[in-house]
Each structure stands twice: as C-alpha cells, then as structure tokens.
Amino acid sequence: DIQMTQSPSSLSASVGDRVTITCRAGQSVDTYLNWYQQKPGKAPKLLIYAASVLQSGVPSRFSGSGSGTDFTLTISSLQPEDFATYYCQQTYSIRTFGQGTKVEI
Amino acid sequence: QVQLQESGPGLVKPSGTLSLTCAVSGASISSGNWWSWVRQSPGRGLEWIGGIFYNVATSYNPSLKSRVTISIDRSKNQFSLKLTSVTAADTAIYYCARDLLYTGSYSEIPYMDVWGKGTTVTVSS
C-alpha cells in the first residue's frame, strides 16, 4: 500500500489566516490525489480532485497543488466554516488516505 | 441530486457477518460508475474497503479481500457489502460513496464525489 503522510496533524489558526496542509506519498502517485473535508459527525466532503481541480460548489479560497510525492492544500483566507479535519487520498493504486489534519480555532 | 443512504444492523456479534446496503437515488446504479465502501475508526482512520462496477468488476483492499463481498442489485438501485468473520477491529463507521473519473491529458483519475451519511457498526457480543 502507498502510505500517505499529512503534516501537521493539527494546527491552530484564526479567521482570515492563510492555511497550508501538506501531504506526502510514500511513492509517486502522479496527480492521483484528492482532498476531503470532514466535520464532526459528518461524512467526508470532496474539495479537490486530481491534485488541483476544484470540485463544483467548493469556494475558490481552497486550492490544491503538487504532483509525484508532494502535495499541498491551501486555504487562502480561513473562514469560520472551514474549521474541520482535512484528508488527502491517493487513487493511483489501492486507495489510501492520510491520517488527517485538524484545523482548530 | 445524487444521494446515498447506508442501512443495516448497528450491532454484529464477533465471528458473524456484517451486511450493509447502500440505496442510491438521483442516479442509476448502472450508470457506468464505480461504487465504493469506506470505513472509519479511531484506530485505522479512513480505510477503503472496496468497490464494484456494474456487476462486471470488483476491487477489494487486499487487507480485507478474503472476507469482503460487494454486490449490486439493479432492480433496487442499490449495492451491498458483506464482511465475514468480524472482530472488534471491524467496529467503525461505514460509508458508501460514488466514484467518478477525471479524464486528464493522459490518465483517468478516480475520486469520490458523493458520500452517504454513514452508519455505525459495533462488533460486540
């Protein structure tokens, strides 16, 4: 299995901050990389697919970049509704997820 | 609007079989998409269990392959998960999801665009 490692595991930020979350794959996954947001008690919600394509309906303050082994999710200006846990997922081979990054106030 | 809804017993006895169903509305189960099961537990995080395409192909996580069966019921527009010989380690929230493919310049990249709300399954005597 391809291991996905996110950093940091958690972070504290304020409304309006620029937030960057990193995801590193154990081997190249090209751009077979997706990002999800999960709030407590809810299912994951797709934000970004194919490393950088914004899912319809997702605010443009979210962006994704990277290819190969290193990827980044950026929130340009954190909003109150963005406090959640974020997961990366590779679909290059047997699908695996990162351990999550919790964004807290 | 595509919606998925999981259903099934919330409690399964050790060594028993976990059986869940995902009802699909707003889309046909035969629409040419893959349909997946994912589970989440504090110890394992998010774990992809497997998926099915029509009734033509299935793909399973090797770590669970010997115990998992995913099937489709076209008449009911739903797909199902069976996990045998369960232990406490199979206690989790189980989600179903639809897979789409992004067609890039030289590849097709799967992603899960719609998820069910999830159902909690506890394995305990």
Short mmCIF file of C-alpha atoms in Angstrom, two decimals:
data_model
loop_
_atom_site.label_atom_id
_atom_site.label_comp_id
_atom_site.label_asym_id
_atom_site.label_seq_id
_atom_site.Cartn_x
_atom_site.Cartn_y
_atom_site.Cartn_z
CA ASP A 1 0.00 0.00 0.00
CA ILE A 2 1.10 3.58 -0.60
CA GLN A 3 1.41 5.40 2.69
CA MET A 4 0.14 8.96 2.82
CA THR A 5 1.57 11.26 5.49
CA GLN A 6 -0.01 14.61 6.30
CA SER A 7 1.56 17.46 8.20
CA PRO A 8 0.85 18.93 10.55
CA SER A 9 -1.54 16.58 12.36
CA SER A 10 -3.26 19.61 13.79
CA LEU A 11 -2.96 23.36 13.64
CA SER A 12 -4.48 26.37 15.28
CA ALA A 13 -5.45 29.31 13.13
CA SER A 14 -7.63 32.38 13.10
CA VAL A 15 -10.29 33.58 10.74
CA GLY A 16 -8.62 35.25 7.78
CA ASP A 17 -5.38 33.27 8.08
CA ARG A 18 -3.75 31.54 5.15
CA VAL A 19 -3.50 27.83 5.93
CA THR A 20 -1.34 25.25 4.20
CA ILE A 21 -1.58 21.50 4.70
CA THR A 22 0.97 19.11 3.23
CA CYS A 23 0.51 15.53 2.08
CA ARG A 24 3.44 13.30 1.16
CA ALA A 25 3.10 9.96 -0.62
CA GLY A 26 5.41 7.02 0.03
CA GLN A 27 5.96 6.73 -3.72
CA SER A 28 4.91 8.72 -6.75
CA VAL A 29 1.15 8.94 -7.28
CA ASP A 30 1.41 11.35 -10.22
CA THR A 31 -1.66 13.58 -9.75
CA TYR A 32 -3.93 10.80 -8.46
CA LEU A 33 -4.52 12.83 -5.31
CA ASN A 34 -7.77 14.07 -3.80
CA TRP A 35 -8.60 16.24 -0.77
CA TYR A 36 -11.62 15.91 1.51
CA GLN A 37 -13.00 17.97 4.38
CA GLN A 38 -14.77 16.29 7.29
CA LYS A 39 -16.72 17.93 10.09
CA PRO A 40 -17.67 16.10 13.30
CA GLY A 41 -20.45 13.58 12.79
CA LYS A 42 -20.46 14.10 9.02
CA ALA A 43 -19.18 12.22 6.01
CA PRO A 44 -16.10 13.44 4.16
CA LYS A 45 -16.79 16.07 1.53
CA LEU A 46 -14.78 16.29 -1.70
CA LEU A 47 -12.85 19.55 -2.10
CA ILE A 48 -10.16 18.94 -4.72
CA TYR A 49 -9.54 16.09 -7.15
CA ALA A 50 -6.69 15.24 -9.48
CA ALA A 51 -4.42 17.29 -7.19
CA SER A 52 -5.66 20.71 -8.32
CA VAL A 53 -9.19 20.60 -9.74
CA LEU A 54 -11.72 22.35 -7.55
CA GLN A 55 -14.94 20.42 -7.04
CA SER A 56 -18.06 22.24 -8.19
CA GLY A 57 -19.57 24.34 -5.43
CA VAL A 58 -16.40 24.49 -3.34
CA PRO A 59 -15.25 28.06 -2.56
CA SER A 60 -12.30 29.36 -4.54
CA ARG A 61 -10.32 30.04 -1.35
CA PHE A 62 -9.47 26.33 -1.47
CA SER A 63 -6.70 25.29 -3.84
CA GLY A 64 -4.50 22.26 -4.37
CA SER A 65 -1.12 21.75 -5.95
CA GLY A 66 1.62 19.18 -6.40
CA SER A 67 2.46 16.02 -8.26
CA GLY A 68 4.54 12.94 -7.69
CA THR A 69 5.01 12.63 -3.94
CA ASP A 70 4.40 16.11 -2.53
CA PHE A 71 1.06 17.87 -2.42
CA THR A 72 -0.42 20.95 -0.77
CA LEU A 73 -3.91 22.07 0.17
CA THR A 74 -4.17 25.81 0.74
CA ILE A 75 -6.99 27.81 2.25
CA SER A 76 -6.28 31.41 1.28
CA SER A 77 -8.42 33.08 3.93
CA LEU A 78 -9.79 30.81 6.63
CA GLN A 79 -13.50 31.17 7.31
CA PRO A 80 -15.45 30.01 10.40
CA GLU A 81 -16.99 27.12 8.46
CA ASP A 82 -13.54 25.82 7.46
CA PHE A 83 -12.67 24.54 10.93
CA ALA A 84 -12.66 20.80 10.26
CA THR A 85 -10.37 17.86 9.58
CA TYR A 86 -8.80 17.53 6.13
CA TYR A 87 -7.71 14.30 4.47
CA CYS A 88 -5.70 13.54 1.37
CA GLN A 89 -6.35 10.35 -0.61
CA GLN A 90 -4.37 8.69 -3.37
CA THR A 91 -6.14 6.68 -6.06
CA TYR A 92 -3.01 5.68 -8.00
CA SER A 93 -3.17 2.18 -6.57
CA ILE A 94 -5.17 0.57 -3.76
CA ARG A 95 -6.74 3.70 -2.32
CA THR A 96 -5.29 5.04 0.88
CA PHE A 97 -5.93 8.14 2.95
CA GLY A 98 -3.70 10.35 5.03
CA GLN A 99 -4.21 10.40 8.79
CA GLY A 100 -5.88 13.80 8.69
CA THR A 101 -5.09 17.37 9.69
CA LYS A 102 -7.38 19.01 12.22
CA VAL A 103 -7.77 22.75 11.78
CA GLU A 104 -8.78 24.35 15.06
CA ILE A 105 -9.52 27.83 16.22
CA GLN B 1 -29.10 15.39 -6.91
CA VAL B 2 -27.41 12.10 -6.18
CA GLN B 3 -27.91 10.77 -2.67
CA LEU B 4 -26.64 7.62 -0.98
CA GLN B 5 -28.05 6.08 2.19
CA GLU B 6 -26.49 3.24 4.15
CA SER B 7 -28.60 0.81 6.15
CA GLY B 8 -28.06 -2.34 8.15
CA PRO B 9 -27.65 -3.71 11.68
CA GLY B 10 -25.76 -1.50 14.08
CA LEU B 11 -24.58 -4.43 16.18
CA VAL B 12 -22.90 -7.61 14.94
CA LYS B 13 -21.58 -10.47 17.04
CA PRO B 14 -17.92 -11.48 16.84
CA SER B 15 -17.28 -14.09 14.14
CA GLY B 16 -20.56 -13.08 12.49
CA THR B 17 -21.20 -11.38 9.16
CA LEU B 18 -21.61 -7.65 8.72
CA SER B 19 -24.15 -6.83 5.99
CA LEU B 20 -24.87 -3.31 4.80
CA THR B 21 -26.81 -1.84 1.91
CA CYS B 22 -26.39 1.48 0.13
CA ALA B 23 -29.50 2.83 -1.57
CA VAL B 24 -28.79 5.16 -4.48
CA SER B 25 -31.19 7.91 -5.53
CA GLY B 26 -30.81 10.51 -8.27
CA ALA B 27 -28.61 8.24 -10.39
CA SER B 28 -28.71 4.77 -11.86
CA ILE B 29 -26.53 2.13 -10.26
CA SER B 30 -25.87 1.01 -13.85
CA SER B 31 -24.67 4.44 -14.99
CA GLY B 32 -21.10 3.37 -15.60
CA ASN B 33 -19.60 4.45 -12.30
CA TRP B 34 -17.75 2.56 -9.66
CA TRP B 35 -19.41 2.40 -6.26
CA SER B 36 -17.30 2.10 -3.12
CA TRP B 37 -17.35 1.29 0.56
CA VAL B 38 -15.11 3.13 3.03
CA ARG B 39 -14.91 2.77 6.78
CA GLN B 40 -13.56 4.99 9.54
CA SER B 41 -12.43 4.13 13.02
CA PRO B 42 -10.26 5.93 15.58
CA GLY B 43 -7.56 3.30 15.27
CA ARG B 44 -7.45 2.85 11.49
CA GLY B 45 -8.63 6.25 10.22
CA LEU B 46 -10.27 6.21 6.81
CA GLU B 47 -9.91 2.85 5.06
CA TRP B 48 -11.13 1.97 1.57
CA ILE B 49 -12.83 -1.44 1.67
CA GLY B 50 -13.56 -1.99 -2.00
CA GLY B 51 -15.74 -1.12 -4.96
CA ILE B 52 -17.91 -2.50 -7.73
CA PHE B 53 -18.55 -1.58 -11.37
CA TYR B 54 -21.91 -2.73 -12.74
CA ASN B 55 -21.86 -6.40 -11.83
CA VAL B 56 -18.83 -6.78 -14.06
CA ALA B 57 -15.89 -5.98 -11.87
CA THR B 58 -14.97 -5.66 -8.23
CA SER B 59 -11.85 -4.42 -6.49
CA TYR B 60 -11.05 -5.05 -2.86
CA ASN B 61 -8.49 -3.83 -0.38
CA PRO B 62 -6.01 -6.72 -0.11
CA SER B 63 -6.09 -6.45 3.67
CA LEU B 64 -9.80 -7.36 3.65
CA LYS B 65 -10.16 -9.27 0.39
CA SER B 66 -10.60 -12.71 1.93
CA ARG B 67 -13.59 -11.51 3.97
CA VAL B 68 -15.32 -9.00 1.69
CA THR B 69 -18.00 -9.29 -0.97
CA ILE B 70 -19.58 -6.29 -2.71
CA SER B 71 -22.57 -6.79 -4.98
CA ILE B 72 -25.14 -4.79 -6.92
CA ASP B 73 -28.92 -5.14 -7.02
CA ARG B 74 -30.02 -3.29 -10.17
CA SER B 75 -33.71 -3.85 -9.51
CA LYS B 76 -33.43 -1.92 -6.24
CA ASN B 77 -30.77 0.54 -7.44
CA GLN B 78 -28.52 -0.34 -4.52
CA PHE B 79 -25.26 -2.05 -3.71
CA SER B 80 -24.24 -4.09 -0.72
CA LEU B 81 -21.31 -5.01 1.48
CA LYS B 82 -20.73 -8.28 3.27
CA LEU B 83 -17.82 -8.70 5.67
CA THR B 84 -17.40 -12.10 7.26
CA SER B 85 -15.67 -13.30 10.42
CA VAL B 86 -15.85 -9.89 12.05
CA THR B 87 -13.93 -8.92 15.18
CA ALA B 88 -13.88 -5.84 17.37
CA ALA B 89 -11.38 -4.36 14.92
CA ASP B 90 -14.19 -4.08 12.37
CA THR B 91 -16.11 -1.68 14.59
CA ALA B 92 -16.34 1.52 12.58
CA ILE B 93 -18.50 4.00 10.75
CA TYR B 94 -19.20 2.58 7.30
CA TYR B 95 -19.72 4.89 4.34
CA CYS B 96 -20.77 4.21 0.77
CA ALA B 97 -19.64 6.54 -1.99
CA ARG B 98 -19.84 7.11 -5.73
CA ASP B 99 -16.66 7.10 -7.75
CA LEU B 100 -16.19 9.37 -10.72
CA LEU B 101 -13.30 9.58 -13.15
CA TYR B 102 -11.47 12.77 -14.09
CA THR B 103 -10.16 12.49 -17.61
CA GLY B 104 -6.82 14.23 -17.77
CA SER B 105 -4.50 14.64 -20.71
CA TYR B 106 -3.10 11.15 -20.32
CA SER B 107 -4.88 9.47 -17.45
CA GLU B 108 -8.19 8.86 -15.74
CA ILE B 109 -8.15 9.78 -12.08
CA PRO B 110 -10.78 8.34 -9.71
CA TYR B 111 -12.30 10.39 -6.93
CA MET B 112 -15.32 10.03 -4.61
CA ASP B 113 -17.73 12.86 -5.20
CA VAL B 114 -20.83 11.79 -3.25
CA TRP B 115 -20.88 10.02 0.11
CA GLY B 116 -23.63 8.58 2.26
CA LYS B 117 -24.06 9.91 5.79
CA GLY B 118 -22.50 6.78 7.24
CA THR B 119 -23.72 4.09 9.59
CA THR B 120 -22.06 2.95 12.79
CA VAL B 121 -21.44 -0.76 13.19
CA THR B 122 -20.28 -2.17 16.50
CA VAL B 123 -18.91 -5.69 16.81
CA SER B 124 -19.68 -6.99 20.27
CA SER B 125 -21.27 -9.96 21.99
#
